Coordinates of C-alpha atoms in Angstrom, one line a residue:
M1 CA 5.8 -26.8 -16.8
L2 CA 8.8 -28.1 -18.8
E3 CA 6.8 -27.8 -22.0
N4 CA 5.9 -24.3 -21.1
F5 CA 9.5 -23.5 -20.6
L6 CA 10.6 -24.9 -23.9
N7 CA 7.8 -23.2 -25.8
Y8 CA 8.7 -19.9 -24.2
L9 CA 12.4 -20.3 -25.1
K10 CA 11.7 -20.9 -28.7
D11 CA 9.0 -18.3 -29.2
V12 CA 10.0 -15.9 -31.9
S13 CA 8.5 -13.0 -30.0
L14 CA 10.8 -13.5 -27.0
E15 CA 13.4 -10.7 -26.6
N16 CA 17.0 -11.9 -27.0
E17 CA 17.9 -10.7 -23.5
Y18 CA 15.5 -13.2 -21.9
R19 CA 16.5 -16.0 -24.3
E20 CA 20.2 -15.4 -23.4
E21 CA 19.4 -15.4 -19.7
L22 CA 17.6 -18.8 -19.9
E23 CA 20.3 -20.3 -22.2
S24 CA 23.0 -19.3 -19.6
I25 CA 21.0 -20.9 -16.7
F26 CA 20.0 -24.0 -18.7
P27 CA 22.7 -24.7 -21.3
D28 CA 21.9 -28.4 -21.5
K29 CA 18.2 -28.8 -21.6
A30 CA 18.4 -32.6 -22.1
H31 CA 20.1 -33.1 -18.8
L32 CA 18.6 -30.9 -16.1
D33 CA 19.5 -31.4 -12.5
S34 CA 17.2 -31.0 -9.5
A35 CA 18.2 -27.4 -8.9
Q36 CA 17.6 -26.5 -12.5
L37 CA 14.2 -28.2 -12.4
E38 CA 13.3 -26.3 -9.3
E39 CA 14.3 -23.0 -11.0
I40 CA 12.1 -23.8 -14.0
Q41 CA 9.3 -24.6 -11.6
S42 CA 9.7 -21.2 -10.0
R43 CA 9.8 -19.3 -13.3
F44 CA 7.2 -21.3 -15.4
S45 CA 4.8 -23.2 -13.1
S46 CA 2.3 -20.3 -13.4
E47 CA 1.9 -16.7 -14.6
L48 CA 2.1 -13.8 -12.2
S49 CA -1.3 -13.5 -10.7
F50 CA -3.2 -10.3 -11.4
G51 CA -4.4 -8.9 -8.1
T52 CA -4.2 -6.0 -5.6
G53 CA -4.3 -3.6 -8.5
G54 CA -1.8 -5.2 -10.7
V55 CA 1.2 -7.6 -10.9
R56 CA 4.4 -7.6 -8.9
G57 CA 7.3 -10.0 -8.7
L58 CA 11.0 -10.8 -9.3
M59 CA 12.4 -9.5 -12.5
G60 CA 13.8 -12.0 -15.1
A61 CA 12.8 -14.4 -17.8
G62 CA 9.7 -16.6 -17.3
T63 CA 6.0 -16.4 -17.1
N64 CA 6.2 -16.0 -13.3
R65 CA 8.5 -13.0 -13.6
I66 CA 8.3 -9.3 -14.4
N67 CA 9.7 -8.7 -17.9
L68 CA 8.8 -7.1 -21.2
P69 CA 6.5 -10.0 -22.3
T70 CA 4.6 -9.8 -18.9
I71 CA 4.4 -6.0 -19.1
R72 CA 2.9 -6.0 -22.6
K73 CA 0.4 -8.8 -21.8
V74 CA -1.0 -7.0 -18.8
T75 CA -0.9 -3.6 -20.5
N76 CA -2.8 -5.1 -23.5
A77 CA -5.4 -6.5 -21.3
L78 CA -5.8 -3.2 -19.4
G79 CA -6.1 -1.2 -22.6
Q80 CA -8.7 -3.6 -24.0
T81 CA -10.7 -3.5 -20.8
A82 CA -10.7 0.3 -20.8
K83 CA -12.0 0.3 -24.3
E84 CA -14.8 -2.1 -23.2
L85 CA -15.8 -0.3 -20.0
T86 CA -15.3 3.4 -20.8
K87 CA -16.5 5.9 -23.4
G88 CA -14.9 8.7 -25.4
Q89 CA -11.4 9.1 -26.6
M90 CA -9.0 6.5 -25.2
T91 CA -6.3 8.2 -23.2
A92 CA -3.8 6.9 -20.7
V93 CA -1.1 8.2 -18.2
V94 CA 2.0 6.1 -17.7
G95 CA 4.6 6.7 -15.1
Y96 CA 7.5 4.9 -13.3
D97 CA 9.7 4.9 -10.2
T98 CA 13.4 4.7 -9.7
R99 CA 13.7 0.9 -9.8
I100 CA 15.9 -1.0 -12.2
N101 CA 14.2 -1.3 -15.6
S102 CA 11.2 0.9 -14.5
K103 CA 11.7 3.4 -17.3
K104 CA 12.2 0.7 -19.9
F105 CA 9.0 -1.1 -18.8
A106 CA 7.0 2.1 -18.7
E107 CA 8.0 3.1 -22.3
H108 CA 7.2 -0.5 -23.4
A109 CA 3.7 -0.2 -21.8
A110 CA 3.2 3.2 -23.4
S111 CA 4.1 1.7 -26.8
V112 CA 1.5 -1.1 -26.3
L113 CA -1.2 1.5 -25.5
L114 CA -0.2 3.6 -28.6
D115 CA -0.6 0.5 -30.7
Q116 CA -4.1 0.2 -29.3
G117 CA -4.9 3.7 -30.4
F118 CA -4.6 5.5 -27.1
K119 CA -3.4 9.0 -26.7
V120 CA -0.6 8.5 -24.1
W121 CA 1.0 10.9 -21.6
I122 CA 4.2 9.6 -20.0
S123 CA 6.3 11.1 -17.1
S124 CA 9.6 12.5 -18.1
T125 CA 11.4 11.4 -15.0
P126 CA 10.7 8.9 -12.1
S127 CA 7.6 10.3 -10.4
P128 CA 5.6 9.7 -7.2
T129 CA 2.5 7.5 -7.5
P130 CA 0.2 10.2 -6.0
F131 CA 1.3 12.8 -8.5
L132 CA 0.7 10.3 -11.4
C133 CA -2.8 9.6 -9.9
F134 CA -3.4 13.3 -9.8
A135 CA -2.4 13.6 -13.4
M136 CA -4.7 10.8 -14.4
R137 CA -7.7 12.6 -13.0
R138 CA -6.6 16.0 -14.2
L139 CA -6.2 14.7 -17.7
G140 CA -9.3 12.6 -17.7
A141 CA -7.4 9.4 -18.5
S142 CA -9.3 6.3 -19.5
C143 CA -6.7 4.2 -17.6
G144 CA -3.3 4.5 -16.1
I145 CA -0.1 2.5 -15.5
I146 CA 2.6 3.0 -12.9
I147 CA 5.7 0.8 -13.0
T148 CA 6.7 0.2 -9.4
A149 CA 7.1 -2.5 -6.8
S150 CA 6.5 -0.1 -3.9
H151 CA 8.8 -1.0 -1.0
N152 CA 10.0 -4.4 -2.2
P153 CA 13.7 -5.2 -2.5
K154 CA 15.7 -4.1 -5.6
N155 CA 15.2 -7.3 -7.6
Y156 CA 11.4 -6.8 -7.7
N157 CA 9.3 -4.7 -10.0
G158 CA 5.7 -4.5 -10.9
L159 CA 2.8 -2.8 -12.8
K160 CA 0.0 -1.0 -11.0
A161 CA -3.1 -0.6 -13.1
Y162 CA -5.6 2.2 -12.7
D163 CA -9.1 2.7 -14.0
N164 CA -10.8 5.8 -15.4
Q165 CA -11.4 7.2 -11.9
G166 CA -7.6 7.3 -11.3
G167 CA -7.9 4.6 -8.7
Q168 CA -6.5 1.1 -8.5
I169 CA -8.8 -1.2 -10.4
V170 CA -11.5 -3.1 -8.7
E171 CA -14.3 -5.5 -9.7
A172 CA -15.4 -5.6 -13.3
W173 CA -12.0 -4.2 -14.4
D174 CA -9.8 -6.7 -12.6
K175 CA -12.0 -9.8 -13.6
R176 CA -12.0 -8.7 -17.2
I177 CA -8.2 -8.1 -17.2
A178 CA -7.5 -11.5 -15.7
E179 CA -9.7 -13.1 -18.3
L180 CA -7.9 -11.3 -21.2
I181 CA -4.5 -12.3 -19.8
L182 CA -5.5 -16.0 -19.7
E183 CA -6.8 -15.7 -23.4
S184 CA -3.5 -14.1 -24.5
P185 CA -0.8 -16.1 -26.3
L186 CA 2.2 -17.3 -24.3
I187 CA 4.2 -14.3 -25.6
M188 CA 2.6 -11.5 -27.5
R189 CA 4.4 -9.7 -30.3
P190 CA 6.3 -6.6 -29.2
P191 CA 4.6 -3.2 -29.9
S192 CA 5.6 -1.2 -33.0
S193 CA 4.7 2.3 -32.0
P194 CA 7.7 4.5 -31.1
I195 CA 7.8 6.1 -27.7
A196 CA 8.3 9.4 -29.3
N197 CA 4.6 9.3 -30.2
A198 CA 3.7 9.7 -26.6
D199 CA 3.4 13.2 -25.0
L200 CA 5.0 14.2 -21.8
I201 CA 2.8 15.0 -18.8
P202 CA 2.4 18.8 -19.0
S203 CA 4.7 20.5 -16.5
E204 CA 1.9 22.8 -15.2
I205 CA 0.2 19.7 -13.7
E206 CA 3.1 19.4 -11.3
E207 CA 2.6 23.0 -10.2
E208 CA -1.1 22.3 -9.7
F209 CA -0.2 19.3 -7.5
V210 CA 2.1 21.5 -5.4
L211 CA -0.5 24.1 -4.9
N212 CA -3.1 21.5 -4.2
A213 CA -0.9 20.0 -1.4
C214 CA -0.5 23.4 0.2
S215 CA -4.3 24.1 0.0
F216 CA -5.1 21.9 3.0
L217 CA -2.7 23.6 5.4
P218 CA -4.1 25.6 8.2
L219 CA -3.9 29.3 7.6
N220 CA -3.3 30.5 11.1
T221 CA -0.7 28.9 13.3
K222 CA 0.5 29.9 16.7
S223 CA 4.1 29.8 15.8
N224 CA 6.3 30.4 12.8
L225 CA 9.1 28.3 14.3
F226 CA 9.4 24.8 13.0
P227 CA 11.3 21.8 14.6
K228 CA 14.1 20.4 12.5
I229 CA 12.6 17.8 10.2
M230 CA 14.7 15.5 8.0
Y231 CA 13.1 13.8 5.0
T232 CA 14.1 10.6 3.2
P233 CA 12.6 9.2 -0.1
F234 CA 14.5 5.9 0.4
H235 CA 16.3 6.5 -2.9
G236 CA 12.9 6.8 -4.6
T237 CA 10.7 9.4 -6.3
G238 CA 9.5 11.7 -3.6
G239 CA 12.5 14.0 -3.0
A240 CA 12.0 16.7 -5.6
L241 CA 8.2 17.2 -5.2
V242 CA 8.3 17.0 -1.4
A243 CA 11.1 19.6 -1.3
R244 CA 9.2 21.8 -3.8
I245 CA 6.0 21.6 -1.7
F246 CA 7.8 22.5 1.6
K247 CA 9.5 25.5 -0.1
K248 CA 6.1 26.7 -1.4
A249 CA 4.7 26.4 2.1
E250 CA 7.7 28.1 3.6
V251 CA 8.4 25.2 5.9
P252 CA 12.1 24.4 6.4
L253 CA 13.2 20.8 5.5
L254 CA 16.4 18.9 5.7
L255 CA 17.0 16.3 3.0
S256 CA 18.8 13.0 3.9
A257 CA 22.3 13.2 2.3
S258 CA 22.6 9.4 2.3
Q259 CA 19.1 8.5 0.9
S260 CA 18.0 11.3 -1.3
V261 CA 19.8 10.1 -4.4
M262 CA 17.6 8.3 -6.8
D263 CA 19.0 4.7 -7.0
G264 CA 17.0 1.6 -7.8
N265 CA 19.7 -0.5 -6.0
F266 CA 18.6 1.1 -2.7
P267 CA 22.2 1.0 -1.4
T268 CA 21.4 2.2 2.2
C269 CA 18.2 0.3 2.7
P270 CA 17.9 -3.1 1.0
R271 CA 14.2 -3.2 2.1
P272 CA 13.1 0.4 1.5
N273 CA 10.0 0.0 3.7
P274 CA 8.8 2.9 5.9
E275 CA 7.2 0.2 8.1
E276 CA 10.6 -1.2 9.2
I277 CA 12.9 0.7 11.5
R278 CA 16.0 -1.0 9.9
S279 CA 15.3 1.0 6.7
Y280 CA 15.9 4.2 8.6
A281 CA 19.4 3.3 9.9
S282 CA 21.2 5.6 7.4
V283 CA 18.8 8.6 7.7
I284 CA 18.9 8.3 11.5
A285 CA 22.7 8.9 11.3
D286 CA 22.0 11.9 9.1
A287 CA 19.4 13.2 11.5
V288 CA 21.7 12.9 14.5
Q289 CA 24.5 14.7 12.6
S290 CA 22.1 17.5 11.6
D291 CA 20.4 17.7 15.1
A292 CA 17.0 16.9 13.5
R293 CA 14.1 16.1 15.8
Y294 CA 11.9 14.2 13.4
I295 CA 12.3 12.0 10.3
L296 CA 9.6 11.9 7.6
A297 CA 9.8 9.1 5.0
N298 CA 8.2 8.1 1.8
D299 CA 8.6 4.7 0.3
P300 CA 10.2 4.6 -3.2
D301 CA 6.9 5.4 -5.1
A302 CA 6.0 7.9 -2.3
D303 CA 2.5 6.8 -1.6
R304 CA 3.2 5.8 2.0
I305 CA 4.5 8.0 4.9
G306 CA 6.5 7.1 8.0
L307 CA 7.4 9.2 11.0
V308 CA 10.3 8.6 13.4
A309 CA 11.2 10.5 16.5
E310 CA 13.2 9.9 19.6
Q311 CA 11.6 8.6 22.8
K312 CA 13.2 8.6 26.2
E313 CA 13.8 5.2 27.8
Y314 CA 13.1 3.4 24.4
I315 CA 15.7 1.4 22.6
N316 CA 15.0 0.0 19.1
E317 CA 16.6 -3.0 17.4
L318 CA 19.3 -0.7 16.0
G319 CA 20.3 0.2 19.5
N320 CA 19.2 3.9 19.5
R321 CA 16.2 5.8 20.9
W322 CA 14.5 6.6 17.6
K323 CA 11.0 5.1 17.5
L324 CA 8.9 4.5 14.4
M325 CA 5.3 5.6 15.0
T326 CA 2.7 3.0 13.9
G327 CA 0.6 3.8 10.9
N328 CA -2.4 3.6 13.1
D329 CA -1.2 6.2 15.5
L330 CA 0.1 8.5 12.7
A331 CA -3.3 8.4 10.9
S332 CA -5.2 9.0 14.1
L333 CA -3.1 12.1 15.1
T334 CA -3.3 13.4 11.5
L335 CA -7.1 13.1 11.4
D336 CA -7.4 14.8 14.8
Y337 CA -5.3 17.7 13.6
L338 CA -7.2 18.0 10.3
A339 CA -10.6 18.0 12.1
K340 CA -9.5 20.7 14.5
T341 CA -7.9 23.0 11.9
R342 CA -10.5 22.4 9.1
P343 CA -13.8 21.5 10.8
M344 CA -16.3 19.9 8.5
S345 CA -19.1 17.3 8.4
G346 CA -18.8 14.1 6.5
S347 CA -17.2 10.7 6.7
I348 CA -13.8 9.0 6.9
I349 CA -13.0 5.7 5.2
T350 CA -10.8 3.1 6.7
T351 CA -10.3 -0.7 6.6
I352 CA -11.5 -3.6 8.7
V353 CA -8.0 -4.3 10.0
T354 CA -7.0 -0.7 10.9
S355 CA -7.0 0.3 14.5
D356 CA -10.3 1.4 16.1
F357 CA -8.3 4.4 17.3
L358 CA -8.9 6.1 14.0
S359 CA -12.7 5.4 14.2
A360 CA -12.7 6.8 17.8
V361 CA -11.1 10.0 16.6
A362 CA -13.6 10.4 13.8
R363 CA -16.5 9.9 16.2
K364 CA -15.0 12.4 18.6
H365 CA -15.4 15.0 15.8
Q366 CA -18.9 13.8 14.9
L367 CA -17.6 12.2 11.6
G368 CA -19.1 9.1 10.1
V369 CA -17.0 6.0 9.7
I370 CA -17.1 3.7 6.6
K371 CA -15.1 0.5 6.7
T372 CA -14.0 -1.6 3.8
L373 CA -11.6 -4.4 2.9
T374 CA -7.8 -3.9 3.1
G375 CA -6.2 -1.9 0.4
F376 CA -6.6 1.6 -1.0
K377 CA -8.3 0.2 -4.1
N378 CA -11.2 -0.6 -1.8
I379 CA -11.0 2.8 -0.1
A380 CA -11.2 4.4 -3.6
N381 CA -14.2 2.3 -4.4
S382 CA -15.9 3.6 -1.2
M383 CA -14.9 7.2 -2.1
N384 CA -16.7 6.8 -5.5
R385 CA -19.8 5.6 -3.6
L386 CA -19.6 8.6 -1.3
A387 CA -19.5 10.9 -4.3
D388 CA -22.4 9.1 -6.0
I389 CA -24.7 9.6 -3.0
G390 CA -23.5 13.2 -2.3
D391 CA -21.8 12.6 1.0
Q392 CA -18.7 14.6 2.0
Y393 CA -15.4 12.9 2.1
V394 CA -13.1 14.0 4.9
F395 CA -10.1 11.6 5.2
S396 CA -9.0 8.0 4.7
A397 CA -6.2 5.8 6.0
E398 CA -5.1 2.3 6.6
E399 CA -2.7 0.7 9.1
S400 CA 0.0 0.1 6.5
Y401 CA 1.2 3.8 6.5
G402 CA -1.3 5.0 3.9
I403 CA -3.1 8.4 4.3
L404 CA -5.2 10.4 1.9
I405 CA -6.5 13.9 2.8
D406 CA -7.5 15.2 -0.7
G407 CA -10.8 13.7 -1.8
R408 CA -10.0 14.5 -5.4
L409 CA -7.4 11.7 -5.5
R410 CA -8.1 7.9 -5.5
D411 CA -4.9 6.5 -4.0
K412 CA -2.9 7.1 -0.8
D413 CA -0.6 10.2 -0.9
G414 CA 2.6 10.2 1.1
V415 CA 3.8 13.4 -0.7
S416 CA 1.0 15.8 0.3
S417 CA 0.6 14.1 3.7
S418 CA 4.3 15.0 4.4
I419 CA 3.7 18.7 4.5
F420 CA 0.5 18.4 6.5
V421 CA 2.3 16.2 9.1
A422 CA 5.1 18.7 9.3
K423 CA 2.5 21.4 10.2
M424 CA 1.1 19.1 12.8
L425 CA 4.5 18.6 14.3
Q426 CA 4.9 22.3 14.5
D427 CA 1.6 22.6 16.4
I428 CA 2.6 19.8 18.8
E429 CA 5.9 21.4 19.5
S430 CA 4.3 24.8 20.1
K431 CA 2.4 23.2 23.0
G432 CA 5.6 21.9 24.6
M433 CA 4.7 18.3 23.8
S434 CA 6.4 15.4 22.0
V435 CA 4.5 13.3 19.5
W436 CA 4.4 10.5 22.0
D437 CA 2.8 12.9 24.5
A438 CA 0.3 13.9 21.8
I439 CA -0.8 10.3 21.3
S440 CA -1.4 9.9 25.1
D441 CA -3.2 13.2 25.2
L442 CA -5.5 12.3 22.3
Q443 CA -6.3 8.9 23.9
Q444 CA -7.5 10.7 27.0
S445 CA -10.6 11.5 24.9
T446 CA -10.8 8.4 22.8
G447 CA -9.6 5.6 25.1
C448 CA -6.4 3.6 24.7
F449 CA -5.5 1.5 21.7
Y450 CA -2.4 -0.6 21.2
N451 CA -1.9 -2.4 17.9
D452 CA 0.5 -4.8 16.4
L453 CA 0.9 -6.9 13.2
V454 CA 2.3 -10.4 13.2
N455 CA 3.5 -11.6 9.8
L456 CA 3.8 -15.4 9.4
E457 CA 5.3 -17.3 6.5
D458 CA 5.7 -21.0 5.9
P459 CA 7.7 -21.7 2.7
S460 CA 7.3 -25.5 3.1
P461 CA 5.2 -27.3 0.4
T462 CA 2.3 -27.6 2.9
G463 CA 2.5 -24.0 4.1
L464 CA -0.5 -22.7 2.1
E465 CA -2.6 -25.8 3.1
K466 CA -1.6 -25.2 6.8
F467 CA -2.9 -21.7 6.9
N468 CA -6.1 -22.6 5.0
R469 CA -6.7 -25.4 7.5
F470 CA -6.1 -23.0 10.4
M471 CA -8.7 -20.6 9.0
K472 CA -11.2 -23.4 8.7
E473 CA -10.6 -24.4 12.3
L474 CA -11.1 -20.9 13.5
R475 CA -14.5 -20.7 11.7
T476 CA -15.8 -23.8 13.5
M477 CA -14.4 -23.0 16.9
D478 CA -16.8 -22.3 19.7
L479 CA -16.5 -18.7 20.8
T480 CA -16.6 -19.7 24.5
S481 CA -13.4 -21.8 24.0
F482 CA -11.4 -19.4 22.0
W483 CA -8.0 -19.9 23.8
G484 CA -9.6 -18.9 27.1
L485 CA -10.1 -15.3 25.8
P486 CA -13.4 -13.5 26.5
V487 CA -14.7 -13.4 22.8
V488 CA -18.0 -11.6 22.2
S489 CA -18.2 -11.8 18.4
R490 CA -16.6 -13.4 15.3
Q491 CA -16.8 -11.4 12.1
D492 CA -16.5 -13.7 9.1
Y493 CA -15.9 -11.6 6.0
L494 CA -16.1 -14.6 3.7
V495 CA -19.8 -15.0 4.4
G496 CA -20.5 -11.4 5.4
S497 CA -21.8 -12.0 8.9
T498 CA -21.1 -11.6 12.6
T499 CA -21.7 -14.4 15.0
H500 CA -22.3 -13.1 18.6
S501 CA -21.6 -14.9 21.8
D502 CA -25.4 -14.9 22.6
G503 CA -26.0 -16.8 19.3
R504 CA -27.3 -13.8 17.2
I505 CA -26.1 -13.5 13.6
T506 CA -26.0 -10.1 12.0
S507 CA -24.8 -8.8 8.6
L508 CA -21.4 -7.0 8.2
L509 CA -22.2 -3.5 6.8
D510 CA -19.7 -0.8 5.8
R511 CA -21.2 1.8 8.2
E512 CA -23.1 1.9 11.5
D513 CA -23.8 5.6 11.6
D514 CA -26.3 5.6 8.8
L515 CA -27.9 2.3 8.1
A516 CA -30.0 3.7 5.3
K517 CA -26.9 4.3 3.3
A518 CA -25.0 1.2 4.5
K519 CA -24.0 -1.6 2.1
P520 CA -22.5 -5.1 2.8
I521 CA -18.8 -5.2 2.9
P522 CA -17.4 -7.2 -0.1
T523 CA -16.4 -10.7 0.8
S524 CA -12.9 -11.8 1.6
N525 CA -11.2 -14.6 3.6
V526 CA -10.8 -12.6 6.8
L527 CA -11.8 -13.5 10.4
K528 CA -11.9 -10.9 13.1
F529 CA -12.6 -11.7 16.8
Y530 CA -13.7 -9.0 19.2
L531 CA -13.1 -9.4 23.0
D532 CA -15.2 -8.0 25.8
D533 CA -12.9 -5.0 26.2
N534 CA -13.0 -4.0 22.4
S535 CA -9.7 -5.6 21.8
F536 CA -9.6 -7.7 18.6
I537 CA -7.6 -10.3 16.7
A538 CA -8.0 -10.4 12.9
F539 CA -6.6 -13.1 10.6
R540 CA -6.0 -12.5 6.9
P541 CA -4.2 -15.2 4.8
S542 CA -2.7 -14.4 1.4
G543 CA -4.7 -16.9 -0.6
T544 CA -2.0 -17.4 -3.2
E545 CA 1.1 -17.6 -1.0
P546 CA 1.9 -19.4 2.3
K547 CA 1.5 -16.2 4.3
L548 CA -0.8 -15.1 7.1
K549 CA -1.2 -11.6 8.6
I550 CA -2.6 -11.3 12.1
Y551 CA -3.7 -7.9 13.3
I552 CA -4.0 -7.5 17.1
Q553 CA -5.5 -4.7 19.1
S554 CA -5.6 -4.2 22.8
C555 CA -7.6 -1.6 24.6
T556 CA -5.9 -2.3 27.9
S557 CA -2.1 -2.1 27.8
L558 CA 1.0 -3.1 25.9
E559 CA 1.4 -6.1 28.3
H560 CA -2.1 -7.2 27.3
L561 CA -1.2 -6.8 23.6
R562 CA 1.8 -9.1 24.1
H563 CA -0.4 -11.6 25.9
L564 CA -2.7 -11.7 23.0
E565 CA 0.2 -12.2 20.6
Q566 CA 1.6 -15.1 22.7
K567 CA -1.9 -16.7 22.6
V568 CA -1.9 -16.5 18.8
R569 CA 1.6 -17.8 18.3
A570 CA 1.1 -20.7 20.8
F571 CA -2.0 -21.9 18.9
L572 CA -0.1 -21.9 15.6
V573 CA 2.8 -24.0 16.8

């Protein structure tokens, strides 16, 4: 580790800004105190791991940080992999969000690809992830790069890598990229191609994206009156395109005065996450002042969507009545509205930890259900399979506020989803209902589903080992003694099988509606326990960090959901 640090510092290819940063933190390298050694450990004990479609981390100097050397190493590996796995002229689309250094990192990545002989298109301004994915497919790109850290705090950044399908990279691509990163020198030489050699993404593609977003809207609606809707991009990229789409669709929209300014410091929401109600504090104040009934939100790269509305007799942690709808409920309502306004046959795609509410809505409309691992890169992979076998794609979503209506894209789209959800809100209001009434009404035909997510972290040196030990214990536990709960099956995605309470063992397949087309779900360290009332508890550890996500579903009541959560927490103490 210390040797790695010293070699990094003296490498002639290291930019001066990073050398100066390290020199200021470690002026006397012969006499390092414990705090400095700990900082070196944090920055140089490893390289940022390539996973979940790319790399993401704190910005700064070091192999375990996002910086120019990291960007060019990952970009070089992506470009080389594209050359190996695709044919024809090598082309790439590069874009970026509003974060600090995003434009600089994007231009650096573009220069690396130019050095490799790629024709490169780059966005002229910070742009939403779904638009950039649309551009990748429209331009037939061999690969793509988006500089973003999604909804992380301001000191983070990252690189999302895309394949020739315009989706986040999956097997074959990610393994090869990881290999090439490991084979790379500590610091690669900076690229020499000027950014002026890259072309800007043609402006007409933006207009195509706008028209495409409007093409899914129902033509005949019962009312031309819309409830007041306020939109926030959380200081990110969504504002301009969302406003343009709403104008094209002739749907009125209020923009949050406090959160619509592009600003990578995220001054009104230090954690710009549409999954957390605290992120909405500023826009809620704007909504109250403007008498808005609903708040629609995109995270900074605009691939996720959140919906907030007031609910009587509800008080959130901010002390007001504005309630954040869960990603599960929003996806289920959206699918139901889509299926009613655009009836079609085909299948939806979701993930193994998303609420069964979504699957129940799909079956209500005679749609097939395909399940895959967490993450839209896996959903995109399933979409490619659907296309290969000639099946009709209808919709996809996951619990973490990701929705995709347009089957021509390969990543979640919070921008286009916003206008569709606005139309849905108009329909709900025309019936004299609230969105909370709409969920209750829908569950009259699907059954009740209450879901929650428990995020656990243990930053201690033994944290990762603790969660791994816990998963091992769960795998060997007798189902009849599972915390006194009536467990009927354990799904172990690491081995790809389900153990039933009667002793039967069956394979985990991605679809139950058409076994002739079903395939095994890819393996992953996930355990999911179903109870006798169709409630479930699913456990998904990080694998590289001391983190554990626990997904809980009750099909009985909110009280039962809290009971299950208490059981889980008590076992982990």
